[in-house]
Tab-separated table of C-alpha atoms and ligand atoms in Angstrom:
chain	number	residue	atom	x	y	z
A	426	UNK	CA	53.009	143.074	128.605
A	427	UNK	CA	54.582	139.779	129.475
A	428	UNK	CA	58.098	139.500	130.809
A	429	UNK	CA	59.985	137.040	128.561
A	430	UNK	CA	61.707	134.258	130.544
A	431	UNK	CA	62.248	131.652	127.833
A	432	UNK	CA	62.348	127.901	128.147
A	433	UNK	CA	64.913	125.119	127.635
A	434	UNK	CA	64.834	123.842	124.042
A	435	UNK	CA	63.812	120.294	124.967
A	436	UNK	CA	60.864	121.466	127.097
A	437	UNK	CA	58.806	122.669	124.118
A	438	UNK	CA	58.581	122.362	120.339
A	439	UNK	CA	58.962	125.121	117.796
A	440	UNK	CA	55.757	125.571	115.806
A	441	UNK	CA	52.600	123.504	115.938
A	442	UNK	CA	52.121	120.328	113.905
A	443	UNK	CA	50.120	120.459	110.680
A	444	UNK	CA	47.369	123.009	110.562
A	445	UNK	CA	46.872	123.235	114.320
A	446	UNK	CA	46.551	126.601	115.962
A	447	UNK	CA	45.327	127.700	119.391
A	448	UNK	CA	41.612	127.019	119.900
A	449	UNK	CA	41.417	127.043	123.686
A	450	UNK	CA	43.286	128.068	126.819
A	451	UNK	CA	44.187	125.575	129.554
A	452	UNK	CA	44.348	126.894	133.118
A	453	UNK	CA	46.966	125.419	135.468
A	454	UNK	CA	48.286	125.918	138.985
A	455	UNK	CA	52.055	125.840	139.541
A	456	UNK	CA	51.813	124.161	142.913
A	457	UNK	CA	54.786	126.383	143.590
A	458	UNK	CA	56.204	129.826	143.055
A	459	UNK	CA	56.613	131.972	139.961
A	460	UNK	CA	60.404	132.101	140.366
A	461	UNK	CA	60.519	128.329	140.855
A	462	UNK	CA	58.571	127.893	137.612
A	463	UNK	CA	60.913	130.308	135.790
A	464	UNK	CA	63.847	128.050	136.754
A	465	UNK	CA	62.084	124.740	136.175
A	466	UNK	CA	61.008	125.528	132.600
A	467	UNK	CA	64.608	126.539	131.860
A	468	UNK	CA	65.898	123.273	133.323
A	469	UNK	CA	66.516	120.643	130.632
A	470	UNK	CA	65.290	117.884	132.985
A	471	UNK	CA	61.769	119.302	133.235
A	472	UNK	CA	60.364	118.173	129.856
A	473	UNK	CA	57.362	120.382	130.636
A	474	UNK	CA	56.498	124.006	129.962
A	475	UNK	CA	53.642	126.455	129.567
A	476	UNK	CA	53.247	129.565	127.472
A	477	UNK	CA	52.720	131.870	130.436
A	478	UNK	CA	52.888	132.071	134.202
A	479	UNK	CA	50.895	134.549	136.278
A	480	UNK	CA	52.205	135.545	139.713
A	481	UNK	CA	50.186	136.369	142.812
A	482	UNK	CA	51.004	140.070	142.404
A	483	UNK	CA	49.784	140.016	138.798
A	484	UNK	CA	53.191	139.562	137.128
A	485	UNK	CA	52.970	137.868	133.727
A	486	UNK	CA	55.952	135.778	132.589
A	487	UNK	CA	56.195	134.230	129.150
A	488	UNK	CA	58.164	131.051	128.473
A	489	UNK	CA	57.018	129.847	125.048
A	490	UNK	CA	55.674	131.785	122.061
A	491	UNK	CA	51.977	131.273	121.404
A	492	UNK	CA	52.755	129.913	117.937
A	493	UNK	CA	54.953	127.180	119.471
A	494	UNK	CA	53.889	124.030	121.298
A	495	UNK	CA	54.310	124.052	125.078
A	496	UNK	CA	54.183	120.746	126.989
A	497	UNK	CA	51.486	121.603	129.515
A	498	UNK	CA	48.288	119.609	129.041
A	499	UNK	CA	49.892	116.237	128.387
A	500	UNK	CA	47.919	113.227	127.332
A	501	UNK	CA	44.230	112.938	128.067
A	502	UNK	CA	43.023	110.712	130.871
A	503	UNK	CA	39.247	110.187	131.297
A	504	UNK	CA	38.710	113.651	129.772
A	505	UNK	CA	35.504	115.596	130.352
A	506	UNK	CA	36.291	118.498	128.010
A	507	UNK	CA	33.703	118.432	125.196
A	508	UNK	CA	36.024	119.996	122.593
A	509	UNK	CA	38.866	117.522	123.067
A	510	UNK	CA	39.953	116.089	119.717
A	511	UNK	CA	40.275	112.302	119.743
A	512	UNK	CA	43.787	110.930	119.248
A	513	UNK	CA	45.400	114.388	119.026
A	514	UNK	CA	47.742	115.740	121.677
A	515	UNK	CA	45.851	118.656	123.298
A	516	UNK	CA	49.101	120.659	123.441
A	517	UNK	CA	48.880	121.065	119.657
A	518	UNK	CA	45.806	123.285	119.792
A	519	UNK	CA	45.852	124.923	123.221
A	520	UNK	CA	47.722	127.644	125.083
A	521	UNK	CA	48.766	126.834	128.643
A	522	UNK	CA	48.772	129.313	131.494
A	523	UNK	CA	50.302	128.518	134.877
A	524	UNK	CA	49.361	130.334	138.071
A	525	UNK	CA	51.516	130.840	141.119
A	526	UNK	CA	50.091	129.050	144.151
A	527	UNK	CA	49.251	125.661	145.611
A	528	UNK	CA	46.562	123.250	144.432
A	529	UNK	CA	44.942	123.193	147.895
A	530	UNK	CA	44.760	126.944	148.375
A	531	UNK	CA	41.411	128.619	149.050
A	532	UNK	CA	39.556	130.495	146.348
A	533	UNK	CA	39.629	133.228	145.180
A	534	UNK	CA	43.134	133.812	143.971
A	535	UNK	CA	44.494	137.254	144.879
A	536	UNK	CA	42.665	139.895	142.852
A	537	UNK	CA	45.772	141.186	140.984
A	538	UNK	CA	46.510	137.620	139.862
A	539	UNK	CA	42.926	136.944	138.824
A	540	UNK	CA	42.690	140.206	136.895
A	541	UNK	CA	46.061	139.758	135.182
A	542	UNK	CA	45.127	136.215	134.204
A	543	UNK	CA	41.717	137.264	132.890
A	544	UNK	CA	43.225	140.091	130.873
A	545	UNK	CA	45.879	137.791	129.409
A	546	UNK	CA	43.358	135.112	128.442
A	547	UNK	CA	41.089	137.709	126.907
A	548	UNK	CA	43.970	139.078	124.788
A	549	UNK	CA	44.976	135.583	123.673
A	550	UNK	CA	41.397	134.788	122.634
A	551	UNK	CA	41.140	138.023	120.673
A	552	UNK	CA	44.501	137.410	118.987
A	553	UNK	CA	43.564	133.942	117.774
A	554	UNK	CA	39.858	134.592	117.163
A	555	UNK	CA	38.834	132.127	119.881
A	556	UNK	CA	35.178	132.617	120.941
A	557	UNK	CA	34.888	133.716	124.564
A	558	UNK	CA	32.748	130.810	125.715
A	559	UNK	CA	33.269	128.557	128.752
A	560	UNK	CA	34.206	125.547	126.616
A	561	UNK	CA	37.321	127.369	125.408
A	562	UNK	CA	38.687	128.006	128.915
A	563	UNK	CA	39.638	124.647	130.285
A	564	UNK	CA	40.726	123.714	133.806
A	565	UNK	CA	43.503	121.151	133.321
A	566	UNK	CA	41.718	118.391	135.244
A	567	UNK	CA	38.985	118.296	132.570
A	568	UNK	CA	41.657	116.896	130.245
A	569	UNK	CA	43.518	114.813	132.809
A	570	UNK	CA	41.219	113.513	135.522
A	571	UNK	CA	44.016	112.348	137.834
A	572	UNK	CA	45.091	115.960	138.373
A	573	UNK	CA	43.596	118.484	140.773
A	574	UNK	CA	45.098	121.260	138.616
A	575	UNK	CA	44.252	124.211	138.674
A	576	UNK	CA	43.348	123.528	142.303
A	577	UNK	CA	40.605	121.856	144.283
A	578	UNK	CA	38.900	125.188	145.016
A	579	UNK	CA	39.248	126.717	141.545
A	580	UNK	CA	35.893	128.289	140.685
A	581	UNK	CA	35.437	128.234	136.954
A	582	UNK	CA	32.261	130.334	136.982
A	583	UNK	CA	33.964	133.042	139.045
A	584	UNK	CA	36.965	132.907	136.758
A	585	UNK	CA	34.734	133.385	133.712
A	586	UNK	CA	33.043	136.335	135.389
A	587	UNK	CA	36.457	137.906	136.002
A	588	UNK	CA	37.264	137.304	132.354
A	589	UNK	CA	34.164	139.033	131.094
A	590	UNK	CA	34.306	141.914	133.585
A	591	UNK	CA	37.920	142.452	132.507
A	592	UNK	CA	36.561	144.018	129.323
A	593	UNK	CA	33.431	145.765	130.556
A	594	UNK	CA	33.419	146.599	134.259
A	595	UNK	CA	30.386	148.882	133.943
A	596	UNK	CA	27.963	146.167	132.911
A	597	UNK	CA	25.450	144.909	135.470
A	598	UNK	CA	23.770	141.562	135.139
A	599	UNK	CA	20.581	140.431	136.819
A	600	UNK	CA	18.972	136.998	136.783
A	601	UNK	CA	15.245	136.752	136.144
A	602	UNK	CA	12.698	135.091	138.426
A	603	UNK	CA	11.162	133.477	135.369
A	604	UNK	CA	12.434	133.269	131.818
A	605	UNK	CA	10.444	134.687	128.900
A	606	UNK	CA	10.584	134.329	125.136
A	607	UNK	CA	11.203	137.046	122.584
A	608	UNK	CA	11.189	136.967	118.798
A	609	UNK	CA	14.122	138.216	116.793
A	610	UNK	CA	12.909	141.049	114.552
A	611	UNK	CA	16.259	141.915	112.968
A	612	UNK	CA	18.900	139.335	112.032
A	613	UNK	CA	21.583	139.719	114.650
A	614	UNK	CA	24.684	138.143	116.111
A	615	UNK	CA	24.679	137.212	119.780
A	616	UNK	CA	27.770	138.179	121.763
A	617	UNK	CA	29.817	136.740	124.605
A	618	UNK	CA	29.203	139.910	126.623
A	619	UNK	CA	26.549	142.675	126.356
A	620	UNK	CA	28.773	144.690	124.058
A	621	UNK	CA	28.842	144.811	120.270
A	622	UNK	CA	32.656	144.548	120.295
A	623	UNK	CA	32.749	141.300	122.265
A	624	UNK	CA	33.202	137.922	120.613
A	625	UNK	CA	30.390	136.684	118.326
A	626	UNK	CA	28.587	133.568	119.550
A	627	UNK	CA	25.771	132.753	117.105
A	628	UNK	CA	23.689	134.279	114.341
A	629	UNK	CA	19.960	134.657	115.050
A	630	UNK	CA	17.634	134.974	112.097
A	631	UNK	CA	14.472	137.040	111.812
A	632	UNK	CA	11.469	135.273	113.334
A	633	UNK	CA	13.560	133.028	115.569
A	634	UNK	CA	12.425	132.685	119.188
A	635	UNK	CA	14.980	133.009	121.962
A	636	UNK	CA	14.500	132.390	125.660
A	637	UNK	CA	15.676	135.159	127.980
A	638	UNK	CA	17.070	134.017	131.331
A	639	UNK	CA	19.078	137.063	132.348
A	640	UNK	CA	18.928	140.788	131.750
A	641	UNK	CA	21.912	143.065	131.409
A	642	UNK	CA	22.579	146.744	131.397
A	643	UNK	CA	25.196	146.768	128.646
A	644	UNK	CA	26.424	148.888	125.793
A	645	UNK	CA	23.953	151.568	124.715
A	646	UNK	CA	22.981	151.162	121.081
A	647	UNK	CA	20.468	153.609	119.552
A	648	UNK	CA	19.608	154.820	123.026
A	649	UNK	CA	18.896	151.329	124.352
A	650	UNK	CA	21.203	149.627	126.895
A	651	UNK	CA	19.007	146.538	127.391
A	652	UNK	CA	20.627	143.222	126.554
A	653	UNK	CA	19.224	139.761	127.202
A	654	UNK	CA	21.193	136.750	128.356
A	655	UNK	CA	20.004	133.891	126.147
A	656	UNK	CA	22.596	131.271	127.057
A	657	UNK	CA	25.830	130.844	129.016
A	658	UNK	CA	27.982	133.792	127.936
A	659	UNK	CA	25.550	134.654	125.170
A	660	UNK	CA	23.770	138.008	124.918
A	661	UNK	CA	21.449	139.575	122.397
A	662	UNK	CA	20.771	143.300	122.158
A	663	UNK	CA	17.121	143.773	123.148
A	664	UNK	CA	16.615	146.297	120.345
A	665	UNK	CA	16.811	143.470	117.824
A	666	UNK	CA	13.897	141.656	119.468
A	667	UNK	CA	10.122	141.931	119.803
A	668	UNK	CA	10.624	143.293	123.327
A	669	UNK	CA	13.220	146.043	122.963
A	670	UNK	CA	12.620	147.283	126.493
A	671	UNK	CA	11.534	145.556	129.668
A	672	UNK	CA	8.989	148.184	130.649
B	1862	ZN	ZN1	48.026	121.607	135.025
């Protein structure tokens, strides 16, 4: 549960323009402290804000409602985020999360902070129906190249792992020495994590071939816990394929 800290009226906008709603989460670093950020967003001179701030001890502060527009991602500069909409302010369709710490700090962030952040992002994505895929979790510098935000050592892959383990700590993943192909025998939806309750990624039709690059010990369905990793953050239950078990 986030601790509401509010924000000065001129540092954000009520609502989101037109039909925009959150489609992605932008990850930031405060380059400062949580308490400093609490004050700054409530200072009318700031003209910036974020929806949330996550402290090093795992505290979660909220400044702006998710349905409102926080001023966090700014204008795009040589963006490398594939889902960026041309000529639309990215603040209109993103949620911004600040993290206590400095841009030059070593990775990883303290575990309580990483876990609190991952849990928060996961909840936001569930609330807004945002697919849990890497493209929807955006380090700020992919929108604004001049920034080092969320830090020079920020490890996106590790962050995504924390995000997925936040929902299913029991799952074990193993890479394969060589990939193999399987045929889909039952129409099925691939998932962002080897669990039927995780976010849907794509629909696979009967007869379709998928390439397996990773195996996972995930949720047991009909006595079978085998899941196959068929893409980045994309898993198919092995029972729906021509090779329901590895051995
Ligand atoms: Zn930033």
